[in-house]
Amino acid sequence: MGYDVIVVGGGIGGLTVAALLSARGMNTCLLERQSQVGGCIARVEFAGYDFEPGMGLYTSFGPGGIYERLFSELPVDAPEATLLTSPYVVRKADGTDVRSTMDDLYSIAGGPATVAERLAESIKVSGGSVRLNSPVLRLAYDESGRAIGVDLLSGERVFAQRAIISNLTVWDTYGKLVGLNRTPPEIKKHLNALRGRGAYLVYASIGESAVARLPSERMLVEDSQGEFTLAISSGRTVTFQTETDVESWFTYQSSEEEYEEWDQAALEGFWSRLHAALPELGSDVEIIETANPRTFYDLTRRKLGMVLGIEGGAATEGGPSSPTRTWRTFLPNLFMVGDTISSHARLDSVIESAAAFAKSLDNL
Ligand SMILES: Cc1cc2nc3c(=O)[nH]c(=O)nc-3n(C[C@H](O)[C@H](O)[C@H](O)COP(=O)(O)OP(=O)(O)OC[C@H]3O[C@@H](n4cnc5c(N)ncnc54)[C@H](O)[C@@H]3O)c2cc1C
């Protein structure tokens, strides 16, 4: 099969660029390895409950914001988003609560996965293709070394005339799509120097009385071990999230039993932190599931499950300062979008960056 553009990965970055390019009439195909789109914001459902997949902090839905601008170019409506009425509360380590200055937070009807699903719908309405359950193995090259498309795990080759756009992280774009043997040494050096962060999450059900006792449905809690967030969705479920080191989740366990023990120890540690910092939870909260760098790796295939962006500052969109943190790669028709390229690992920032890339594609 041949297309103008192939997008590898149906996270928010890949969906944004594919939706915009298809709306402009480019013959676009998005290839996603999972059975649903969204990547980090894909629907999370356990035991019949729907969970907020992250911290529940969604900004820029207001007039003139990125969502309004993006959907004004697409043949589908933006998801409905409502300004949160309760303030974002920061609980300090001494137990006092402070109202944060973040006053531009929205709740998205149907959760953030709805944004991903609307973009997938837009691609199809514009005549593009969204192929689920289609893991990409690597780039396909012609005899001169030019990338001509991608090879799927199924053995199929899909051709792209104009561009191949990777929604994989910078590490995986080079490590998997390009291949480390083809990656220039100076790029490998940059990749080795970049460090990502991991997330540890507890998805729980929560009783109405505990919700009523908490000062807000979105909180940042500071304690002696750092900080964690809580996001309550639709009154019955809550997602707690904290940062975690990534390597230890992969290196210190040599068997499934060791991994289970490690996961259990992490859960027990985090559970006591939660109850110490938020005594109003009482016994009205019940663990349903956890997520850690290994489960994020399984879900997204991001290297070492690094899902919270890159440490140490903003990327330079299209700029020359780093060969790995721009849309461009050393291959003239291979580009990158996603949260290891955008200035922040946040939905609005990934969309801004992918939309800016879509606009500049003709000049690149
Ligand atoms: C725990 C957590 C909490 C967060 N909280 C917030 C928040 O409150 N507010 C906010 O704005 N942002 C939040 N974020 C950040 C935001 O969700 C992410 O930055 C964003 O969703 C990442 O999008 P992406 O385009 O980089 O792609 P990803 O989500 O990484 O998607 C990449 C896609 O590529 C697919 N893929 C991988 N390999 C292949 C392959 N070989 N072939 C085909 N497809 C492949 C994957 O399955 C995936 O669907 C949070 C993130 C996490 C993890």
PDB file of N, CA, C and O in Angstrom, residues 59-95:
ATOM      1  N   THR A  59      -5.423  21.785  30.518  1.00  0.00           N
ATOM      2  CA  THR A  59      -5.517  23.234  30.344  1.00  0.00           C
ATOM      3  C   THR A  59      -5.717  23.567  28.856  1.00  0.00           C
ATOM      4  O   THR A  59      -5.702  22.670  28.020  1.00  0.00           O
ATOM      5  N   SER A  60      -5.884  24.851  28.572  1.00  0.00           N
ATOM      6  CA  SER A  60      -5.911  25.394  27.206  1.00  0.00           C
ATOM      7  C   SER A  60      -7.188  25.094  26.417  1.00  0.00           C
ATOM      8  O   SER A  60      -7.176  25.098  25.190  1.00  0.00           O
ATOM      9  N   PHE A  61      -8.290  24.774  27.117  1.00  0.00           N
ATOM     10  CA  PHE A  61      -9.563  24.554  26.422  1.00  0.00           C
ATOM     11  C   PHE A  61     -10.343  25.852  26.220  1.00  0.00           C
ATOM     12  O   PHE A  61     -11.388  25.850  25.592  1.00  0.00           O
ATOM     13  N   GLY A  62      -9.839  26.944  26.787  1.00  0.00           N
ATOM     14  CA  GLY A  62     -10.566  28.212  26.715  1.00  0.00           C
ATOM     15  C   GLY A  62     -10.562  28.808  25.309  1.00  0.00           C
ATOM     16  O   GLY A  62      -9.912  28.270  24.397  1.00  0.00           O
ATOM     17  N   PRO A  63     -11.270  29.953  25.118  1.00  0.00           N
ATOM     18  CA  PRO A  63     -11.324  30.595  23.799  1.00  0.00           C
ATOM     19  C   PRO A  63      -9.919  30.956  23.311  1.00  0.00           C
ATOM     20  O   PRO A  63      -9.110  31.484  24.067  1.00  0.00           O
ATOM     21  N   GLY A  64      -9.635  30.619  22.073  1.00  0.00           N
ATOM     22  CA  GLY A  64      -8.324  30.924  21.491  1.00  0.00           C
ATOM     23  C   GLY A  64      -7.254  29.913  21.864  1.00  0.00           C
ATOM     24  O   GLY A  64      -6.122  29.983  21.383  1.00  0.00           O
ATOM     25  N   GLY A  65      -7.599  28.954  22.737  1.00  0.00           N
ATOM     26  CA  GLY A  65      -6.612  27.950  23.157  1.00  0.00           C
ATOM     27  C   GLY A  65      -6.363  26.921  22.057  1.00  0.00           C
ATOM     28  O   GLY A  65      -7.053  26.900  21.032  1.00  0.00           O
ATOM     29  N   ILE A  66      -5.428  26.041  22.302  1.00  0.00           N
ATOM     30  CA  ILE A  66      -4.993  25.117  21.252  1.00  0.00           C
ATOM     31  C   ILE A  66      -6.109  24.182  20.789  1.00  0.00           C
ATOM     32  O   ILE A  66      -6.208  23.841  19.615  1.00  0.00           O
ATOM     33  N   TYR A  67      -6.991  23.770  21.706  1.00  0.00           N
ATOM     34  CA  TYR A  67      -8.054  22.834  21.278  1.00  0.00           C
ATOM     35  C   TYR A  67      -9.017  23.527  20.313  1.00  0.00           C
ATOM     36  O   TYR A  67      -9.416  22.950  19.304  1.00  0.00           O
ATOM     37  N   GLU A  68      -9.376  24.795  20.625  1.00  0.00           N
ATOM     38  CA  GLU A  68     -10.276  25.530  19.729  1.00  0.00           C
ATOM     39  C   GLU A  68      -9.623  25.690  18.355  1.00  0.00           C
ATOM     40  O   GLU A  68     -10.246  25.466  17.321  1.00  0.00           O
ATOM     41  N   ARG A  69      -8.340  26.046  18.367  1.00  0.00           N
ATOM     42  CA  ARG A  69      -7.647  26.262  17.083  1.00  0.00           C
ATOM     43  C   ARG A  69      -7.525  24.955  16.298  1.00  0.00           C
ATOM     44  O   ARG A  69      -7.743  24.913  15.095  1.00  0.00           O
ATOM     45  N   LEU A  70      -7.187  23.876  17.008  1.00  0.00           N
ATOM     46  CA  LEU A  70      -7.020  22.580  16.326  1.00  0.00           C
ATOM     47  C   LEU A  70      -8.336  22.121  15.698  1.00  0.00           C
ATOM     48  O   LEU A  70      -8.403  21.825  14.502  1.00  0.00           O
ATOM     49  N   PHE A  71      -9.401  22.073  16.512  1.00  0.00           N
ATOM     50  CA  PHE A  71     -10.656  21.511  16.000  1.00  0.00           C
ATOM     51  C   PHE A  71     -11.318  22.423  14.973  1.00  0.00           C
ATOM     52  O   PHE A  71     -12.132  21.951  14.182  1.00  0.00           O
ATOM     53  N   SER A  72     -10.948  23.715  14.952  1.00  0.00           N
ATOM     54  CA  SER A  72     -11.524  24.591  13.920  1.00  0.00           C
ATOM     55  C   SER A  72     -11.007  24.186  12.532  1.00  0.00           C
ATOM     56  O   SER A  72     -11.600  24.513  11.522  1.00  0.00           O
ATOM     57  N   GLU A  73      -9.919  23.449  12.478  1.00  0.00           N
ATOM     58  CA  GLU A  73      -9.385  22.991  11.177  1.00  0.00           C
ATOM     59  C   GLU A  73      -9.877  21.599  10.806  1.00  0.00           C
ATOM     60  O   GLU A  73      -9.511  21.073   9.767  1.00  0.00           O
ATOM     61  N   LEU A  74     -10.649  20.968  11.703  1.00  0.00           N
ATOM     62  CA  LEU A  74     -11.019  19.559  11.487  1.00  0.00           C
ATOM     63  C   LEU A  74     -12.523  19.396  11.276  1.00  0.00           C
ATOM     64  O   LEU A  74     -13.313  20.213  11.762  1.00  0.00           O
ATOM     65  N   PRO A  75     -12.910  18.309  10.609  1.00  0.00           N
ATOM     66  CA  PRO A  75     -14.333  18.116  10.320  1.00  0.00           C
ATOM     67  C   PRO A  75     -15.124  17.472  11.460  1.00  0.00           C
ATOM     68  O   PRO A  75     -16.196  16.930  11.238  1.00  0.00           O
ATOM     69  N   VAL A  76     -14.594  17.478  12.681  1.00  0.00           N
ATOM     70  CA  VAL A  76     -15.324  16.925  13.839  1.00  0.00           C
ATOM     71  C   VAL A  76     -15.307  17.972  14.961  1.00  0.00           C
ATOM     72  O   VAL A  76     -14.472  18.882  14.956  1.00  0.00           O
ATOM     73  N   ASP A  77     -16.214  17.805  15.924  1.00  0.00           N
ATOM     74  CA  ASP A  77     -16.279  18.770  17.036  1.00  0.00           C
ATOM     75  C   ASP A  77     -15.246  18.438  18.110  1.00  0.00           C
ATOM     76  O   ASP A  77     -14.924  17.270  18.331  1.00  0.00           O
ATOM     77  N   ALA A  78     -14.820  19.479  18.814  1.00  0.00           N
ATOM     78  CA  ALA A  78     -13.934  19.277  19.970  1.00  0.00           C
ATOM     79  C   ALA A  78     -14.736  18.614  21.077  1.00  0.00           C
ATOM     80  O   ALA A  78     -15.946  18.836  21.179  1.00  0.00           O
ATOM     81  N   PRO A  79     -14.094  17.793  21.923  1.00  0.00           N
ATOM     82  CA  PRO A  79     -14.835  17.245  23.062  1.00  0.00           C
ATOM     83  C   PRO A  79     -15.282  18.379  23.977  1.00  0.00           C
ATOM     84  O   PRO A  79     -14.649  19.434  24.023  1.00  0.00           O
ATOM     85  N   GLU A  80     -16.366  18.114  24.679  1.00  0.00           N
ATOM     86  CA  GLU A  80     -16.870  19.140  25.603  1.00  0.00           C
ATOM     87  C   GLU A  80     -15.946  19.211  26.824  1.00  0.00           C
ATOM     88  O   GLU A  80     -15.586  18.157  27.382  1.00  0.00           O
ATOM     89  N   ALA A  81     -15.549  20.398  27.207  1.00  0.00           N
ATOM     90  CA  ALA A  81     -14.688  20.539  28.390  1.00  0.00           C
ATOM     91  C   ALA A  81     -15.280  21.621  29.287  1.00  0.00           C
ATOM     92  O   ALA A  81     -15.724  22.663  28.807  1.00  0.00           O
ATOM     93  N   THR A  82     -15.298  21.350  30.591  1.00  0.00           N
ATOM     94  CA  THR A  82     -15.905  22.294  31.531  1.00  0.00           C
ATOM     95  C   THR A  82     -14.844  22.762  32.513  1.00  0.00           C
ATOM     96  O   THR A  82     -14.092  21.932  33.049  1.00  0.00           O
ATOM     97  N   LEU A  83     -14.831  24.064  32.745  1.00  0.00           N
ATOM     98  CA  LEU A  83     -13.873  24.621  33.702  1.00  0.00           C
ATOM     99  C   LEU A  83     -14.166  24.023  35.085  1.00  0.00           C
ATOM    100  O   LEU A  83     -15.321  24.007  35.523  1.00  0.00           O
ATOM    101  N   LEU A  84     -13.131  23.515  35.741  1.00  0.00           N
ATOM    102  CA  LEU A  84     -13.350  22.927  37.070  1.00  0.00           C
ATOM    103  C   LEU A  84     -13.690  24.033  38.057  1.00  0.00           C
ATOM    104  O   LEU A  84     -13.041  25.084  38.073  1.00  0.00           O
ATOM    105  N   THR A  85     -14.689  23.778  38.868  1.00  0.00           N
ATOM    106  CA  THR A  85     -15.079  24.834  39.805  1.00  0.00           C
ATOM    107  C   THR A  85     -14.259  24.757  41.095  1.00  0.00           C
ATOM    108  O   THR A  85     -13.941  25.769  41.693  1.00  0.00           O
ATOM    109  N   SER A  86     -13.879  23.521  41.500  1.00  0.00           N
ATOM    110  CA  SER A  86     -13.120  23.467  42.758  1.00  0.00           C
ATOM    111  C   SER A  86     -11.661  23.818  42.486  1.00  0.00           C
ATOM    112  O   SER A  86     -11.113  23.477  41.436  1.00  0.00           O
ATOM    113  N   PRO A  87     -11.018  24.547  43.412  1.00  0.00           N
ATOM    114  CA  PRO A  87      -9.648  24.979  43.162  1.00  0.00           C
ATOM    115  C   PRO A  87      -8.671  23.811  43.240  1.00  0.00           C
ATOM    116  O   PRO A  87      -8.985  22.775  43.830  1.00  0.00           O
ATOM    117  N   TYR A  88      -7.502  23.978  42.616  1.00  0.00           N
ATOM    118  CA  TYR A  88      -6.436  22.981  42.733  1.00  0.00           C
ATOM    119  C   TYR A  88      -5.755  23.226  44.074  1.00  0.00           C
ATOM    120  O   TYR A  88      -5.257  24.322  44.329  1.00  0.00           O
ATOM    121  N   VAL A  89      -5.761  22.218  44.935  1.00  0.00           N
ATOM    122  CA  VAL A  89      -5.247  22.416  46.294  1.00  0.00           C
ATOM    123  C   VAL A  89      -3.898  21.720  46.466  1.00  0.00           C
ATOM    124  O   VAL A  89      -3.725  20.576  46.043  1.00  0.00           O
ATOM    125  N   VAL A  90      -2.965  22.428  47.083  1.00  0.00           N
ATOM    126  CA  VAL A  90      -1.666  21.845  47.412  1.00  0.00           C
ATOM    127  C   VAL A  90      -1.641  21.597  48.910  1.00  0.00           C
ATOM    128  O   VAL A  90      -1.840  22.528  49.697  1.00  0.00           O
ATOM    129  N   ARG A  91      -1.465  20.336  49.296  1.00  0.00           N
ATOM    130  CA  ARG A  91      -1.309  20.038  50.723  1.00  0.00           C
ATOM    131  C   ARG A  91       0.172  20.024  51.039  1.00  0.00           C
ATOM    132  O   ARG A  91       0.943  19.217  50.516  1.00  0.00           O
ATOM    133  N   LYS A  92       0.580  20.930  51.919  1.00  0.00           N
ATOM    134  CA  LYS A  92       1.994  21.046  52.280  1.00  0.00           C
ATOM    135  C   LYS A  92       2.376  19.913  53.240  1.00  0.00           C
ATOM    136  O   LYS A  92       1.504  19.304  53.879  1.00  0.00           O
ATOM    137  N   ALA A  93       3.692  19.697  53.384  1.00  0.00           N
ATOM    138  CA  ALA A  93       4.165  18.603  54.243  1.00  0.00           C
ATOM    139  C   ALA A  93       3.716  18.787  55.691  1.00  0.00           C
ATOM    140  O   ALA A  93       3.584  17.814  56.439  1.00  0.00           O
ATOM    141  N   ASP A  94       3.445  20.052  56.126  1.00  0.00           N
ATOM    142  CA  ASP A  94       2.996  20.259  57.512  1.00  0.00           C
ATOM    143  C   ASP A  94       1.477  20.079  57.650  1.00  0.00           C
ATOM    144  O   ASP A  94       0.892  20.349  58.698  1.00  0.00           O
ATOM    145  N   GLY A  95       0.814  19.661  56.581  1.00  0.00           N
ATOM    146  CA  GLY A  95      -0.620  19.355  56.655  1.00  0.00           C
ATOM    147  C   GLY A  95      -1.519  20.517  56.281  1.00  0.00           C
ATOM    148  O   GLY A  95      -2.741  20.349  56.201  1.00  0.00           O
TER     149      GLY A  95
END
